[in-house]
């Protein structure tokens, strides 16, 4: 036996045969474990370990027998003859079908396992968006390929001529293609969305000039799934997407505006705006979101109800919502401290020919509660949750 083994073991075809039989044996073992798992509710619990060990023993003995036959070791007659019988059995349709199903099961599970090992960075950036998007697309595509190849191999094992079948399917596909132009358009659009990295999973987008908005929850070659702020999921075929506005690509901007009354000192209001912008920019909890120093644009509009002041903050994508909320809190407190009034709607009521002036008064409550506000520390920390886009459900 040892002499025969030393002669056969140096042949490359023997090593290839042993490797292929090992893969097939593992596939059959996994297939058997799946069947045992399916039988688990109907089998007494105490018998399950015995079934698992028995199946493991059967697979090991079967592989050793086939390996003996592949290496051609007739000096071990029991294993050699058993291996030849097993190989003859798997040359028939039933054996080939079992191998095909087992191999497809391994490929299916392997794709899922490898996909789970691909973990994107926690920080939101284009690389993490790209990884999350391509992970889902590649996983679904590979599983479709596994199913198609498995069906073709199973049909071949059952004696069906797959070549003629594929020819017939291609003719049918050509006929169906004329009626499925929208599906083809969806796939082509999805391909170019992925290729050009127009947007990805995690981005906040507005589709077709404000018709639908939300965060991209799922993206594949056919559809884009948007999650609105109220939890509604919008499923949009990629072929129906004409324009996309992405609010979270590369960098974002906070348009920090505040209105003051016409009676306010504009220069003082501009100084307060600059002071608040600098405070947020230099605060430890916010400065890592900023990409540039705040830009003060000054007076941008003379509106009917007040004067609009504006500053611009260039920040990390998807951080503009939280920074904008913190700016609103701080600018309100700062304007109160400076005695600068933020306008609110006012109306005049005319009775007859002369206006009637109405004044509302209240009792003196002592110290103004606005004087106790702490601009530097928020009682409720703003989260990074995004704000709704225009025309989005809230």
Coordinates of C-alpha atoms in Angstrom, one line a residue:
X1 CA 0.0 0.0 0.0
X2 CA 2.7 2.5 1.0
X3 CA 4.6 1.7 -2.2
X4 CA 1.5 2.3 -4.3
X5 CA 0.7 5.5 -2.4
X6 CA 4.3 6.8 -2.9
X7 CA 3.9 6.3 -6.7
X8 CA 0.4 7.9 -7.0
X9 CA 0.9 10.8 -4.6
X10 CA 3.4 12.5 -6.9
X11 CA 1.0 12.7 -9.8
X12 CA -0.7 16.2 -10.2
X13 CA -4.0 14.7 -11.3
X14 CA -4.2 12.8 -8.1
X15 CA -3.9 16.0 -6.0
X16 CA -6.5 17.7 -8.2
X17 CA -8.9 14.8 -7.8
X18 CA -8.4 14.7 -4.0
X19 CA -9.1 18.4 -3.8
X20 CA -12.3 18.2 -5.9
X21 CA -13.6 15.2 -3.9
X22 CA -12.8 17.1 -0.6
X23 CA -14.9 20.1 -1.8
X24 CA -17.7 17.8 -2.9
X25 CA -17.6 15.9 0.4
X26 CA -17.8 19.2 2.3
X27 CA -20.7 20.4 0.2
X28 CA -22.6 17.1 0.8
X29 CA -21.9 17.3 4.5
X30 CA -23.3 20.9 4.7
X31 CA -26.3 19.8 2.7
X32 CA -26.9 17.0 5.1
X33 CA -26.7 19.3 8.1
X34 CA -29.3 21.5 6.5
X35 CA -31.6 18.5 6.1
X36 CA -31.0 17.5 9.8
X37 CA -31.8 21.1 10.8
X38 CA -35.0 20.9 8.9
X39 CA -35.9 17.7 10.7
X40 CA -35.0 19.1 14.1
X41 CA -38.6 20.0 15.1
X42 CA -39.8 16.4 14.2
X43 CA -37.0 14.4 15.8
X44 CA -36.5 13.8 19.6
X45 CA -33.8 16.2 20.9
X46 CA -31.6 13.4 22.3
X47 CA -31.3 11.8 18.8
X48 CA -30.0 15.0 17.1
X49 CA -26.3 14.7 18.3
X50 CA -26.3 11.0 17.3
X51 CA -27.6 12.0 13.8
X52 CA -25.0 14.7 13.4
X53 CA -22.1 12.4 14.4
X54 CA -23.5 9.6 12.2
X55 CA -23.7 11.9 9.2
X56 CA -20.2 13.2 9.8
X57 CA -18.9 9.6 10.0
X58 CA -20.6 8.6 6.8
X59 CA -19.1 11.6 4.9
X60 CA -15.6 10.9 6.2
X61 CA -15.8 7.2 5.3
X62 CA -17.2 8.1 1.9
X63 CA -14.5 10.6 1.2
X64 CA -11.7 8.2 2.3
X65 CA -13.2 5.5 0.0
X66 CA -13.4 7.9 -3.0
X67 CA -9.9 9.2 -2.3
X68 CA -8.6 5.6 -2.3
X69 CA -10.3 5.1 -5.7
X70 CA -8.9 8.4 -7.1
X71 CA -5.4 7.5 -5.9
X72 CA -5.9 4.0 -7.3
X73 CA -4.9 2.0 -4.3
X74 CA -6.4 -1.5 -5.0
X75 CA -4.3 -2.9 -2.1
X76 CA -7.1 -1.5 0.2
X77 CA -9.9 -3.5 -1.3
X78 CA -12.8 -2.5 1.0
X79 CA -12.3 1.3 0.6
X80 CA -11.2 0.9 -3.1
X81 CA -14.3 -1.0 -4.1
X82 CA -16.6 1.2 -2.0
X83 CA -15.1 4.3 -3.6
X84 CA -15.6 2.9 -7.1
X85 CA -19.2 2.2 -6.3
X86 CA -19.7 5.7 -4.9
X87 CA -18.1 7.3 -8.0
X88 CA -20.3 5.2 -10.3
X89 CA -23.4 6.2 -8.3
X90 CA -22.5 9.9 -8.7
X91 CA -22.1 9.6 -12.4
X92 CA -25.9 9.0 -12.6
X93 CA -28.5 11.8 -12.5
X94 CA -29.5 11.5 -8.8
X95 CA -25.9 11.7 -7.6
X96 CA -25.0 14.6 -9.8
X97 CA -28.2 16.4 -8.7
X98 CA -27.2 16.0 -5.0
X99 CA -23.7 17.4 -5.7
X100 CA -25.2 20.4 -7.6
X101 CA -27.6 21.3 -4.8
X102 CA -24.9 20.9 -2.2
X103 CA -22.4 23.0 -4.1
X104 CA -25.1 25.7 -4.7
X105 CA -25.8 25.7 -1.0
X106 CA -22.1 26.2 -0.1
X107 CA -21.8 29.0 -2.7
X108 CA -25.0 30.7 -1.3
X109 CA -23.7 30.6 2.3
X110 CA -20.2 31.6 1.3
X111 CA -21.5 34.7 -0.4
X112 CA -23.5 35.7 2.7
X113 CA -20.5 35.1 5.0
X114 CA -18.1 37.1 2.9
X115 CA -20.6 39.9 2.6
X116 CA -21.0 40.1 6.4
X117 CA -17.2 40.4 6.7
X118 CA -17.2 43.5 4.6
X119 CA -17.8 46.2 7.2
X120 CA -17.9 49.9 6.1
X121 CA -16.4 52.6 8.3
X122 CA -18.6 54.1 10.9
X123 CA -17.7 57.6 9.8
X124 CA -19.8 58.9 6.9
X125 CA -17.7 59.5 3.8
X126 CA -17.7 58.5 0.1
X127 CA -15.7 55.4 0.8
X128 CA -18.1 54.0 3.3
X129 CA -21.1 54.9 1.1
X130 CA -19.4 53.2 -1.9
X131 CA -18.7 50.0 0.2
X132 CA -22.2 49.8 1.6
X133 CA -23.7 50.2 -1.9
X134 CA -21.4 47.8 -3.8
X135 CA -21.7 45.3 -1.0
X136 CA -25.5 44.9 -1.5
X137 CA -25.3 45.0 -5.3
X138 CA -22.4 42.4 -5.6
X139 CA -24.1 40.1 -3.1
X140 CA -27.4 40.1 -4.9
X141 CA -25.8 39.7 -8.3
X142 CA -23.6 36.8 -7.2
X143 CA -26.6 35.0 -5.7
X144 CA -28.5 35.4 -9.0
X145 CA -25.5 33.9 -10.9
X146 CA -25.4 31.0 -8.4
X147 CA -29.1 30.3 -8.9
X148 CA -28.8 30.4 -12.7
X149 CA -25.7 28.2 -12.9
X150 CA -27.2 25.7 -10.4
X151 CA -30.5 25.5 -12.4
X152 CA -28.5 24.9 -15.7
X153 CA -26.3 22.2 -14.0
X154 CA -29.3 20.5 -12.4
X155 CA -31.1 20.4 -15.8
X156 CA -27.9 18.9 -17.3
X157 CA -27.8 16.3 -14.5
X158 CA -31.5 15.4 -15.3
X159 CA -30.7 14.8 -18.9
X160 CA -32.1 18.1 -20.3
X161 CA -30.0 19.6 -23.1
X162 CA -29.2 23.0 -21.6
X163 CA -27.7 24.3 -24.9
X164 CA -31.0 24.0 -26.8
X165 CA -32.9 25.2 -23.7
X166 CA -30.7 28.4 -23.6
X167 CA -31.3 29.0 -27.3
X168 CA -35.0 28.8 -26.7
X169 CA -34.7 31.1 -23.7
X170 CA -32.7 33.6 -25.7
X171 CA -35.5 33.8 -28.3
X172 CA -38.1 34.2 -25.6
X173 CA -36.0 36.8 -23.9
X174 CA -35.7 38.8 -27.2
X175 CA -39.5 38.7 -27.5
X176 CA -40.0 39.7 -23.8
X177 CA -37.3 42.4 -24.2
X178 CA -39.5 44.5 -26.5
X179 CA -42.2 44.5 -23.7
X180 CA -39.7 45.1 -20.9
X181 CA -37.9 48.2 -22.1
X182 CA -38.6 50.0 -18.8
X183 CA -36.8 47.2 -16.9
X184 CA -33.8 47.4 -19.2
X185 CA -33.8 51.2 -18.7
X186 CA -33.9 50.7 -14.9
X187 CA -30.9 48.4 -15.1
X188 CA -28.9 50.7 -17.4
X189 CA -29.6 53.7 -15.2
X190 CA -28.7 51.7 -12.1
X191 CA -25.4 50.6 -13.6
X192 CA -24.3 54.2 -14.4
X193 CA -25.5 55.4 -11.0
X194 CA -23.1 52.9 -9.4
X195 CA -20.3 53.4 -12.0
X196 CA -20.3 57.2 -11.6
X197 CA -21.0 57.1 -7.8
X198 CA -23.8 59.6 -8.2
X199 CA -25.2 58.6 -4.8
X200 CA -25.1 55.5 -2.6
X201 CA -26.6 53.9 0.5
X202 CA -26.6 56.5 3.4
X203 CA -26.8 59.6 1.1
X204 CA -29.7 62.1 1.5
X205 CA -31.2 62.9 -1.9
X206 CA -34.1 64.6 -3.6
X207 CA -35.4 63.0 -6.8
X208 CA -36.8 64.7 -9.8
X209 CA -36.6 68.3 -8.5
X210 CA -38.4 67.7 -5.2
X211 CA -40.9 65.1 -6.0
X212 CA -39.5 62.6 -3.4
X213 CA -36.8 63.1 -0.8
X214 CA -35.2 60.9 1.9
X215 CA -32.1 58.9 2.9
X216 CA -31.0 56.1 0.5
X217 CA -31.7 52.9 2.4
X218 CA -31.2 50.4 -0.5
X219 CA -29.8 50.7 -4.0
X220 CA -29.4 48.0 -6.7
X221 CA -29.4 47.9 -10.4
X222 CA -33.2 48.1 -10.7
X223 CA -34.5 50.3 -7.9
X224 CA -33.6 53.0 -5.3
X225 CA -35.3 52.8 -1.9
X226 CA -35.6 56.1 0.0
X227 CA -36.6 56.4 3.7
X228 CA -38.5 59.6 4.5
X229 CA -38.2 61.3 7.9
X230 CA -41.5 59.9 9.0
X231 CA -40.4 56.3 8.2
X232 CA -42.2 56.0 4.8
X233 CA -40.1 54.0 2.3
X234 CA -40.3 55.2 -1.4
X235 CA -39.4 52.6 -4.0
X236 CA -38.3 54.4 -7.2
X237 CA -37.3 52.5 -10.4
X238 CA -33.9 53.8 -11.5
X239 CA -35.3 54.4 -15.0
X240 CA -37.7 57.0 -13.7
X241 CA -34.9 59.1 -12.0
X242 CA -34.2 62.1 -14.2
X243 CA -32.4 64.4 -11.8
X244 CA -31.0 63.8 -8.4
X245 CA -30.0 66.4 -5.8
X246 CA -27.6 65.0 -3.3
X247 CA -27.3 66.8 0.1
X248 CA -24.5 64.7 1.5
X249 CA -21.8 64.3 -1.1
X250 CA -18.2 65.4 -0.3
X251 CA -19.2 68.3 1.9
X252 CA -22.3 70.3 3.0
X253 CA -23.1 73.8 3.9
X254 CA -25.1 75.4 6.7
X255 CA -26.9 78.6 5.5
X256 CA -27.0 80.3 8.9
X257 CA -29.6 83.1 8.7
X258 CA -31.2 85.4 11.3
X259 CA -33.7 88.2 10.9
X260 CA -33.7 91.4 13.0
X261 CA -36.1 94.3 13.1
X262 CA -35.6 97.5 11.2
X263 CA -35.2 99.3 14.5
X264 CA -32.2 97.2 15.5
X265 CA -28.6 98.3 15.3
X266 CA -27.4 96.4 12.2
X267 CA -23.7 96.7 13.1
X268 CA -24.3 95.2 16.6
X269 CA -26.4 92.4 15.0
X270 CA -23.6 91.6 12.6
X271 CA -21.1 91.5 15.5
X272 CA -23.4 89.1 17.4
X273 CA -23.7 86.9 14.3
X274 CA -19.9 86.7 13.9
X275 CA -19.4 86.0 17.6
X276 CA -21.9 83.1 17.6
X277 CA -20.4 81.7 14.3
X278 CA -16.9 81.8 15.9
X279 CA -18.1 80.2 19.1
X280 CA -19.5 77.2 17.3
X281 CA -16.4 76.9 15.0
X282 CA -14.1 76.9 18.1
X283 CA -16.3 74.7 20.3
X284 CA -14.6 71.3 21.0
X285 CA -17.8 69.3 20.3
X286 CA -18.4 71.0 16.9
X287 CA -15.1 72.1 15.5
X288 CA -14.3 68.7 14.0
X289 CA -17.3 69.0 11.7
X290 CA -16.1 72.2 10.1
X291 CA -14.0 72.1 6.9
X292 CA -13.4 75.9 6.7
X293 CA -13.7 79.0 8.9
X294 CA -17.3 80.4 8.9
X295 CA -17.9 83.0 6.2
X296 CA -19.9 86.1 7.1
X297 CA -22.0 87.4 4.2
X298 CA -23.6 90.3 6.1
X299 CA -27.0 91.8 5.2
X300 CA -28.5 89.7 2.4
X301 CA -32.1 90.9 2.3
X302 CA -34.4 93.7 3.3
X303 CA -37.6 91.7 3.8
X304 CA -41.0 93.2 4.6
X305 CA -40.8 92.1 8.2
X306 CA -37.1 92.5 9.0
X307 CA -33.5 92.5 7.9
X308 CA -31.9 89.2 7.0
X309 CA -28.3 88.5 8.1
X310 CA -26.4 85.4 6.8
X311 CA -23.3 83.4 7.4
X312 CA -22.1 80.2 5.7
X313 CA -20.5 77.2 7.4
X314 CA -18.8 74.6 5.2
X315 CA -19.0 71.3 7.1
X316 CA -18.8 67.5 6.9
X317 CA -21.7 65.9 4.9
X318 CA -24.8 65.2 6.9
X319 CA -23.6 67.3 9.9
X320 CA -25.3 70.5 8.6
X321 CA -28.6 69.6 10.3
X322 CA -27.2 69.4 13.8
X323 CA -25.0 72.4 13.4
X324 CA -27.9 74.4 12.0
X325 CA -30.0 73.5 15.0
X326 CA -27.2 74.5 17.4
X327 CA -26.7 77.8 15.6
X328 CA -30.5 78.6 15.9
X329 CA -30.3 78.0 19.7
X330 CA -27.2 80.1 20.2
X331 CA -28.2 83.0 18.0
X332 CA -31.5 83.3 19.8
X333 CA -29.8 83.5 23.2
X334 CA -27.2 85.9 21.9
X335 CA -29.7 88.3 20.4
X336 CA -31.7 88.2 23.7
X337 CA -28.5 89.1 25.6
X338 CA -27.7 91.9 23.2
X339 CA -31.2 93.3 23.4
X340 CA -31.7 92.9 19.6
X341 CA -35.2 91.9 18.7
X342 CA -36.0 89.2 16.2
X343 CA -39.1 90.2 14.3
X344 CA -42.4 88.4 14.6
X345 CA -45.7 89.0 12.6
X346 CA -47.5 92.2 13.5
X347 CA -50.8 93.4 12.2
X348 CA -52.8 96.7 12.3
X349 CA -56.6 96.6 12.7
X350 CA -58.6 99.5 11.3
X351 CA -62.1 100.4 12.5
X352 CA -63.7 103.2 10.6
X353 CA -61.4 105.9 9.4
X354 CA -58.8 105.8 12.2
X355 CA -56.6 102.9 13.4
X356 CA -57.1 101.5 16.9
X357 CA -53.9 100.7 18.8
X358 CA -54.1 97.6 21.0
X359 CA -51.4 96.9 23.6
X360 CA -51.0 93.7 25.6
X361 CA -49.4 94.0 29.0
X362 CA -48.5 91.5 31.7
X363 CA -47.6 91.7 35.3
X364 CA -44.0 92.1 36.2
X365 CA -42.6 88.6 36.8
X366 CA -39.3 89.9 38.2
X367 CA -36.1 88.8 36.5
X368 CA -36.3 88.1 32.8
X369 CA -36.0 84.3 32.4
X370 CA -34.0 84.9 29.2
X371 CA -31.1 86.2 31.3
X372 CA -30.4 82.8 32.8
X373 CA -29.8 81.1 29.5
X374 CA -26.3 79.5 28.9
X375 CA -25.4 79.9 25.3
X376 CA -22.3 77.6 25.4
X377 CA -24.1 74.5 26.8
X378 CA -27.3 73.1 25.4
X379 CA -29.7 71.5 27.8
X380 CA -30.6 69.0 25.1
X381 CA -27.7 68.0 22.8
X382 CA -28.7 68.3 19.1
X383 CA -28.3 65.0 17.3
X384 CA -27.0 64.3 13.8
X385 CA -30.5 63.3 12.6
X386 CA -31.2 65.1 9.4
X387 CA -33.9 67.7 8.8
X388 CA -36.7 67.1 6.2
X389 CA -36.0 68.2 2.7
X390 CA -38.6 70.2 0.8
X391 CA -41.8 68.4 0.0
X392 CA -40.8 65.5 2.3
X393 CA -43.3 64.1 4.8
X394 CA -42.6 65.1 8.4

